[in-house]
PDB file of C-alpha atoms in Angstrom:
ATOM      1  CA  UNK A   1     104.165  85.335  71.438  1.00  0.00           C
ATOM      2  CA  UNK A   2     101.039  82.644  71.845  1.00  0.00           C
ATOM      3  CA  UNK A   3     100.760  79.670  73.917  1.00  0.00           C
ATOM      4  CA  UNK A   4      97.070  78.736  72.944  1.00  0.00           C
ATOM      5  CA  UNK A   5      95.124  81.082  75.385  1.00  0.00           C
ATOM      6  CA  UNK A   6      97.559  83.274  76.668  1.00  0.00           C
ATOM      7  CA  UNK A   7      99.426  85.653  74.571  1.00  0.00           C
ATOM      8  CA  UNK A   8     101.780  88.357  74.966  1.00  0.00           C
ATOM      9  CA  UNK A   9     101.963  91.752  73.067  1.00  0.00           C
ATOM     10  CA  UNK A  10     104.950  94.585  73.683  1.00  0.00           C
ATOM     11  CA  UNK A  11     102.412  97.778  73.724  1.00  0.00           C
ATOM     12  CA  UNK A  12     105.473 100.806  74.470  1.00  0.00           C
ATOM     13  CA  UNK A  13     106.905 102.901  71.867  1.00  0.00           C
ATOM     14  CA  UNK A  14     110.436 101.211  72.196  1.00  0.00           C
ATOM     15  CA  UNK A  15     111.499 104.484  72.131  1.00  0.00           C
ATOM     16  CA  UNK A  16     113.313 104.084  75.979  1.00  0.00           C
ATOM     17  CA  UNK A  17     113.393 100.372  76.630  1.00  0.00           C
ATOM     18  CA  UNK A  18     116.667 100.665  79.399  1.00  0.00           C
ATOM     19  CA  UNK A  19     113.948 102.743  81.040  1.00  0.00           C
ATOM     20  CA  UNK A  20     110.596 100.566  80.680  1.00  0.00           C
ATOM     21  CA  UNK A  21     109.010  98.483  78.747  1.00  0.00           C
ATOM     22  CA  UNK A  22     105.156  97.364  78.941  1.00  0.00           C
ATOM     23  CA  UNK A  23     103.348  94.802  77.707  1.00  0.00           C
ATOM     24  CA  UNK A  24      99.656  93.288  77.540  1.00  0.00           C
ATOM     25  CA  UNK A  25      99.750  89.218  79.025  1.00  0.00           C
ATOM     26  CA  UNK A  26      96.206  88.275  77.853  1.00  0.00           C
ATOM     27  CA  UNK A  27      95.524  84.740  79.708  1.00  0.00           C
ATOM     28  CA  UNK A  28      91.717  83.371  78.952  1.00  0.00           C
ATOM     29  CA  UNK A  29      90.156  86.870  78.264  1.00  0.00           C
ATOM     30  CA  UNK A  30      91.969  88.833  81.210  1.00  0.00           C
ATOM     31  CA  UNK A  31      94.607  91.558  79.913  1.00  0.00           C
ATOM     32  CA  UNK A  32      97.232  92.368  82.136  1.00  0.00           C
ATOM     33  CA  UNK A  33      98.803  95.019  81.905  1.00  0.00           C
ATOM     34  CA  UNK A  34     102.838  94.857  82.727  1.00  0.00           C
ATOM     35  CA  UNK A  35     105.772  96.874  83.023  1.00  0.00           C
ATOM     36  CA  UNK A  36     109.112  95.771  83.065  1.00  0.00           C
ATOM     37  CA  UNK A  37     111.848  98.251  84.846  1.00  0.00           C
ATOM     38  CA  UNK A  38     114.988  98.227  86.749  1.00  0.00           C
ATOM     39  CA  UNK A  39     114.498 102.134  87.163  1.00  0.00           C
ATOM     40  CA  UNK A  40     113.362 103.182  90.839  1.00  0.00           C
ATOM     41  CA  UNK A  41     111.211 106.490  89.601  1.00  0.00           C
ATOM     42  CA  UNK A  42     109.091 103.922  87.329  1.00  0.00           C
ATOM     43  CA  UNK A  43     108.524 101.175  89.732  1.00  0.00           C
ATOM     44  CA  UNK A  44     107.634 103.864  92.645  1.00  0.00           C
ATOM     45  CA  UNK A  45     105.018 105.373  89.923  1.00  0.00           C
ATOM     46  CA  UNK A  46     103.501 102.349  88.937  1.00  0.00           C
ATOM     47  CA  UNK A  47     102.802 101.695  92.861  1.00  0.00           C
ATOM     48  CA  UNK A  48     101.399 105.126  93.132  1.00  0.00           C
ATOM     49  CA  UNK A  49      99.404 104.456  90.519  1.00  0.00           C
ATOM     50  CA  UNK A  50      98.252 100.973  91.765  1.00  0.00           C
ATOM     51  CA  UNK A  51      97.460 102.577  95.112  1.00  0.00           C
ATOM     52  CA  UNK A  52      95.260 105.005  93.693  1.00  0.00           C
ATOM     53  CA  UNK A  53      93.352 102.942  91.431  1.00  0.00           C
ATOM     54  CA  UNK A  54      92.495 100.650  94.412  1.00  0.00           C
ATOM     55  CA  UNK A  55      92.168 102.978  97.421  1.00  0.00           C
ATOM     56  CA  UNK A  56      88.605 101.035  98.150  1.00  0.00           C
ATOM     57  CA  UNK A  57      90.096  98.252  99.132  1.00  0.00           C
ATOM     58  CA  UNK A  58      92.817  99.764 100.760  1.00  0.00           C
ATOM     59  CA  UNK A  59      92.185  97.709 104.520  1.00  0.00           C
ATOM     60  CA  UNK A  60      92.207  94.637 102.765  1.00  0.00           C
ATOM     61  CA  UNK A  61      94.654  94.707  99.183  1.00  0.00           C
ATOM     62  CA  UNK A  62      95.612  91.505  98.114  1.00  0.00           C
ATOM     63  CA  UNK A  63      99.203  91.558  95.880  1.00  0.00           C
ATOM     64  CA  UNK A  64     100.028  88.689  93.870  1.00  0.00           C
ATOM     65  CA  UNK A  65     103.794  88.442  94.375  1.00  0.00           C
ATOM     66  CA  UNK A  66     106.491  86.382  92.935  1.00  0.00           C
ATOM     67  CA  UNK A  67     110.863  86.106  93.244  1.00  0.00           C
ATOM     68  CA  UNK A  68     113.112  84.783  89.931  1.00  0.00           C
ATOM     69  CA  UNK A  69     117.153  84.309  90.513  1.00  0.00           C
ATOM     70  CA  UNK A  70     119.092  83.084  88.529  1.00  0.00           C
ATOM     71  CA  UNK A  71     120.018  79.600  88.820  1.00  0.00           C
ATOM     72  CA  UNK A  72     123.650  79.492  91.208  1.00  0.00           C
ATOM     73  CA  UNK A  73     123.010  82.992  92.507  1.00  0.00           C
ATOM     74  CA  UNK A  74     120.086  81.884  94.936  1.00  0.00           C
ATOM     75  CA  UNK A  75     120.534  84.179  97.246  1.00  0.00           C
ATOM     76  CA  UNK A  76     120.453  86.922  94.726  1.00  0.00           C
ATOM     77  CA  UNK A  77     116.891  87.570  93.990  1.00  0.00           C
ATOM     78  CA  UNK A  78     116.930  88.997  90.563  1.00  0.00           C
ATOM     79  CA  UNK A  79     112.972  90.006  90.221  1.00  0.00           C
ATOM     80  CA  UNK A  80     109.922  91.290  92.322  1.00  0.00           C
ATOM     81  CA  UNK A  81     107.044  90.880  90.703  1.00  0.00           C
ATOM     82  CA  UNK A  82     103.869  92.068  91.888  1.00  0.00           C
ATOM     83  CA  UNK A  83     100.078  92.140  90.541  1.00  0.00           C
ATOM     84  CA  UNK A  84      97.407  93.623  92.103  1.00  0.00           C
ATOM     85  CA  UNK A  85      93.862  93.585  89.662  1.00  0.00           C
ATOM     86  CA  UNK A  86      94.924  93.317  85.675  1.00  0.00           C
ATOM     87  CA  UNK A  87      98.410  95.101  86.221  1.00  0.00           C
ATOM     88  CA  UNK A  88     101.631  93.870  86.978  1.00  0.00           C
ATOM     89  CA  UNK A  89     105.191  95.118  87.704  1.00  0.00           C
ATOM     90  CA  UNK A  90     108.621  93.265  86.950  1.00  0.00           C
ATOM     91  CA  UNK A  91     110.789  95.042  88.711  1.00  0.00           C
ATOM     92  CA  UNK A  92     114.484  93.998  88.012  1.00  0.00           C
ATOM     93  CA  UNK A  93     116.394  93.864  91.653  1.00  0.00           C
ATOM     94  CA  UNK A  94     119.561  92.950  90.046  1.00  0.00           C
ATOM     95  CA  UNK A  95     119.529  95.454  87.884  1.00  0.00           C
ATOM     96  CA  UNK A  96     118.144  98.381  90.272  1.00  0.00           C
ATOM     97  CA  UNK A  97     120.690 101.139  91.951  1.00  0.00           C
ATOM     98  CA  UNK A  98     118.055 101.351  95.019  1.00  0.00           C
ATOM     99  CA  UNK A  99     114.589 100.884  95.812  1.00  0.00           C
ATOM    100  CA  UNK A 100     111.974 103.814  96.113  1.00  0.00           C
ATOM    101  CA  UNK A 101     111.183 104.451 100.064  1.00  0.00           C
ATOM    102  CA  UNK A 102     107.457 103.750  98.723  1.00  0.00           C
ATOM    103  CA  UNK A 103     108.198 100.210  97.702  1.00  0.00           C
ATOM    104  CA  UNK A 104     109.527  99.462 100.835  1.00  0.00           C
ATOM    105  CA  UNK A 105     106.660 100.758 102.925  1.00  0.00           C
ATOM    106  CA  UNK A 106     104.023  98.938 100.474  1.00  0.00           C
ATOM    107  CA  UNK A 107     106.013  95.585 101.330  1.00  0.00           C
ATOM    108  CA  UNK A 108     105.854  95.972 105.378  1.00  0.00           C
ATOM    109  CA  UNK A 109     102.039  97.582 105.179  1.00  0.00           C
ATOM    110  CA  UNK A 110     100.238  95.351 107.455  1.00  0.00           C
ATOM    111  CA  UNK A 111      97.005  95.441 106.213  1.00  0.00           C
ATOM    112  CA  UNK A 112      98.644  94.359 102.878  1.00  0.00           C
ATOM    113  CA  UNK A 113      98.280  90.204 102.537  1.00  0.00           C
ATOM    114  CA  UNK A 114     100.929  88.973  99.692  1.00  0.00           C
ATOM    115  CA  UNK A 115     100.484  85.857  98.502  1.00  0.00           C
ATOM    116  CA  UNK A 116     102.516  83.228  96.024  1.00  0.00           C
ATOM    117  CA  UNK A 117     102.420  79.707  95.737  1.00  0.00           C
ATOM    118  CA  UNK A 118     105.266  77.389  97.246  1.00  0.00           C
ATOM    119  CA  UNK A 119     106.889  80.590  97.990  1.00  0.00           C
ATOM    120  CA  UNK A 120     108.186  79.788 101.758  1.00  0.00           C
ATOM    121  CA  UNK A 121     111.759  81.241 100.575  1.00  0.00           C
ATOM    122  CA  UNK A 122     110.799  84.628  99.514  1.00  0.00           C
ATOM    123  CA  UNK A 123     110.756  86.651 102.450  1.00  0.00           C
ATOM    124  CA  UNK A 124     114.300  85.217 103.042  1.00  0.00           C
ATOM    125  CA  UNK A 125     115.612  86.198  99.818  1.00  0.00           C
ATOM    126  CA  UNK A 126     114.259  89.665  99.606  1.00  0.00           C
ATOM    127  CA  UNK A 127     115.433  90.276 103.383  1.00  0.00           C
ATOM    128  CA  UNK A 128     118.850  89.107 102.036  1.00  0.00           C
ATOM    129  CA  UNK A 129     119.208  90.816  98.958  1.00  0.00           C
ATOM    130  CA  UNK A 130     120.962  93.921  98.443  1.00  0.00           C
ATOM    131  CA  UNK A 131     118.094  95.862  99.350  1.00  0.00           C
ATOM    132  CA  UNK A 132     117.264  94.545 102.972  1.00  0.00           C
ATOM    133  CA  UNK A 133     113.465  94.698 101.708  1.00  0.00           C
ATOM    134  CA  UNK A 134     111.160  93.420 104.225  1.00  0.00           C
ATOM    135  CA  UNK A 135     107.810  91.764 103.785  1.00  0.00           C
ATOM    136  CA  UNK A 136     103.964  92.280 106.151  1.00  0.00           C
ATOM    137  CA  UNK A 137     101.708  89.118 105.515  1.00  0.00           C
ATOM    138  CA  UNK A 138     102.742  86.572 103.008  1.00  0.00           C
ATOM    139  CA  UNK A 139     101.014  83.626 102.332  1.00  0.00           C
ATOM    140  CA  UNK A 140     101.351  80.274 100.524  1.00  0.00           C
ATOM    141  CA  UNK A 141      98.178  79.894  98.997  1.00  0.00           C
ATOM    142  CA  UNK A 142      98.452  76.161  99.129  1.00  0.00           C
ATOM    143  CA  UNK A 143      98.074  76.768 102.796  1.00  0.00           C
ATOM    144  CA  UNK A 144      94.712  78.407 102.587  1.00  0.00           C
ATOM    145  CA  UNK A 145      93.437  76.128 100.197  1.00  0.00           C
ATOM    146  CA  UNK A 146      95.131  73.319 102.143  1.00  0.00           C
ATOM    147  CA  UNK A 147      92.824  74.643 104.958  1.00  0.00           C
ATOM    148  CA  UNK A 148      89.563  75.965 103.155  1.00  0.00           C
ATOM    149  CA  UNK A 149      89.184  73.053 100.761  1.00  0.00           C
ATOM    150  CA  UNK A 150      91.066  70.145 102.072  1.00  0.00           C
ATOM    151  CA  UNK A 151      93.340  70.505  99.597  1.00  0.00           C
ATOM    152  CA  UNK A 152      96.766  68.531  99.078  1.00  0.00           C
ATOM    153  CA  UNK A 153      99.471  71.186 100.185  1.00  0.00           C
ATOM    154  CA  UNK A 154     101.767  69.722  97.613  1.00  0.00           C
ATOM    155  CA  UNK A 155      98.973  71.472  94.484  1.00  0.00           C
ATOM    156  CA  UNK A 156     101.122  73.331  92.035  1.00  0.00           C
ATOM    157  CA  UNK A 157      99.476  76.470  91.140  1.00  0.00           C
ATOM    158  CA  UNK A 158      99.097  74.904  87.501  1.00  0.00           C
ATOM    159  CA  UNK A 159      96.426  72.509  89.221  1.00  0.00           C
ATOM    160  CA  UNK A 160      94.946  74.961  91.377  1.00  0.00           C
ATOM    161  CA  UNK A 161      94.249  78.160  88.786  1.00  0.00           C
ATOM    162  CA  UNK A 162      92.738  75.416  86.752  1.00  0.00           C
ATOM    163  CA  UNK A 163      90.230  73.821  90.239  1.00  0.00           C
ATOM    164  CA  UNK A 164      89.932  77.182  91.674  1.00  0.00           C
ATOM    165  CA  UNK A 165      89.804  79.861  88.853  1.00  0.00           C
ATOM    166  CA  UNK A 166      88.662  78.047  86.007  1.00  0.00           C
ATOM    167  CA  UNK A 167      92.397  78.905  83.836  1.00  0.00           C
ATOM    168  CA  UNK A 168      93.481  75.736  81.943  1.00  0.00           C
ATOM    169  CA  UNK A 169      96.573  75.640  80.376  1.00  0.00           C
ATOM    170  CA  UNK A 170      98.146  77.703  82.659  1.00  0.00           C
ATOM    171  CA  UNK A 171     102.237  76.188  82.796  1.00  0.00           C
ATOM    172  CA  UNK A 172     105.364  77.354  84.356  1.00  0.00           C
ATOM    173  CA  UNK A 173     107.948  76.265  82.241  1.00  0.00           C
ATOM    174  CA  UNK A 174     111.004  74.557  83.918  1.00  0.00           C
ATOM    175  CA  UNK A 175     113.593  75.953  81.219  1.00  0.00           C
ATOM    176  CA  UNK A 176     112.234  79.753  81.739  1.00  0.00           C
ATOM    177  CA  UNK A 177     112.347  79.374  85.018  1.00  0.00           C
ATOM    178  CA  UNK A 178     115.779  78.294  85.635  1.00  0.00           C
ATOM    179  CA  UNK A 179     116.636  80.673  82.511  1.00  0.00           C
ATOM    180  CA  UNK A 180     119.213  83.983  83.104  1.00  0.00           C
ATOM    181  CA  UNK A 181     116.894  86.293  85.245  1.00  0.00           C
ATOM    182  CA  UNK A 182     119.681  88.970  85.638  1.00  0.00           C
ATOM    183  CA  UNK A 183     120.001  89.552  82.243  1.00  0.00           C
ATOM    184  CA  UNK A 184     119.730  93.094  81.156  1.00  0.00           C
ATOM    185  CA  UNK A 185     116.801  92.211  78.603  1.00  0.00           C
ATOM    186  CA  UNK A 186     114.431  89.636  79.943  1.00  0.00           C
ATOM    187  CA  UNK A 187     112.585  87.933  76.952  1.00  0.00           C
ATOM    188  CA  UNK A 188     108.880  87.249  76.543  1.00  0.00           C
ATOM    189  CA  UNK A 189     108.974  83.956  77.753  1.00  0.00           C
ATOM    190  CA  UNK A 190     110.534  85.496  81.109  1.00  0.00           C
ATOM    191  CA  UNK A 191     107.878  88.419  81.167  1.00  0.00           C
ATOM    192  CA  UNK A 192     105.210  86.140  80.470  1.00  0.00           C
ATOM    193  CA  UNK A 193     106.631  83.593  83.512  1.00  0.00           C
ATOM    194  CA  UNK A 194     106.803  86.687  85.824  1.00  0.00           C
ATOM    195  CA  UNK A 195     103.000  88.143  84.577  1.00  0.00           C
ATOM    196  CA  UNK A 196     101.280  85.362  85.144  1.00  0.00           C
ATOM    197  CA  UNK A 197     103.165  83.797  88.049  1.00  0.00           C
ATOM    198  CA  UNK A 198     102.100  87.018  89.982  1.00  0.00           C
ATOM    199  CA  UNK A 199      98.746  87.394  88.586  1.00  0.00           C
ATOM    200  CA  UNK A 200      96.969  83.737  89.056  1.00  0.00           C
ATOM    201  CA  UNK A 201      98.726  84.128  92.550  1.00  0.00           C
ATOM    202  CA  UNK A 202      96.916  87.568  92.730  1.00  0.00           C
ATOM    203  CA  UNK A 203      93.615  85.832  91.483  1.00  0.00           C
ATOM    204  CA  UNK A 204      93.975  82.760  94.104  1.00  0.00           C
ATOM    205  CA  UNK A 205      94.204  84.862  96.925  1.00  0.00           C
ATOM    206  CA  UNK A 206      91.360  87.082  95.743  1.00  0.00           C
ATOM    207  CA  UNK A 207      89.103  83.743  95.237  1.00  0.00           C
ATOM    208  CA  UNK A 208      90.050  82.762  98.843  1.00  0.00           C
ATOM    209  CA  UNK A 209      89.796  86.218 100.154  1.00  0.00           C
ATOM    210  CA  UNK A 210      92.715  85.811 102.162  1.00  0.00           C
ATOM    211  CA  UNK A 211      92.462  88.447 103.974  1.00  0.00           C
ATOM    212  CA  UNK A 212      90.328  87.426 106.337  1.00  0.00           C
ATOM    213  CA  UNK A 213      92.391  84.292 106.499  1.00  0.00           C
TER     214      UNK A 213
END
């Protein structure tokens, strides 16, 4: 699926799609790589992985993360998604029997910074989910540029990945966002919403190097 510059390509086998599925979001040249899993073993994995590959900057990671519901259940988070570098993780809450011990430790790190845009409700909803899952740092990136730039805090992150990072055409679609987010198979449009929600927050907080914030 294409919108202009950023397209979407399923890149698994299909061969065990109740157990992940992965897909390349290319948005202006940058592939991300994403999975998509309610499975615990896969999203504990792909943090393992993720660790690994950025051990360097282990004293100052920056994760781009992001929370869907579905609309009337909003204080049901039905997604986590997280992006750290040119891979991403939608990991289905709703849909997940628990949550590996590793995901929850990665969360309350404190030398981990999170960061989202107008995202003052997350830590909320994932403390009040099903899962009790507690956040370290999280910042509205709004704020920093609010405070770095003199920017309006009321940007969306449309405006600012296209001041700040150069993206244009970068959109959050109203419909997909108040679309069914517990549904057993979310579409492209949905994995597409989560990707790049996650990774342009990712990119912000990178650009502002939050954490020295």
């Amino acid at each position: 699926m294409s919108y202009g510059r950023i397209v979407i390509e399923r890149t698994d086998d299909n061969r065990k799609p109740h157990y992940r599925r992965t897909f390349d979001v290319t948005c202006h040249g940058h592939r991300i790589h994403t999975t998509v899993t309610a499975r615990p073993s896969v999203a504990r994995d792909w943090l393992y992985k993720t660790r690994h590959l950025h051990v360097r900057f282990r004293r100052k990671l920056v994760v781009g993360l992001g929370v869907q519901w579905r609309p009337g259940a909003f204080n049901t988070p039905a997604t986590l998604q997280l992006c750290v570098g040119r891979r991403c993780l939608v990991f289905q809450l709703h849909r997940a029997p628990a949550v590996p011990r590793f995901l929850r430790r990665f969360l309350s790190h404190p030398r981990t910074t999170f960061v989202g845009v107008w995202n003052h409700q997350d830590r909320a909803l994932l403390k009040d989910s099903k899962h009790n899952l507690s956040l370290s740092t999280l910042l509205d990136i709004r704020d920093v540029a609010a405070d770095l730039r003199g920017y309006s805090k009321q940007l969306s992150m449309e405006t600012l990945a296209e001041l700040i990072l150069g993206l244009e055409g970068v959109t959050k679609s109203i419909s997909v966002g108040m679309s069914d987010w517990e549904a057993y198979w979310l579409d492209e449009d949905q994995i597409q919403y989560a990707c790049l929600d996650a990774f342009v927050s990712f990119s912000l907080g990178k650009a502002f190097k939050v954490w020295k914030w």
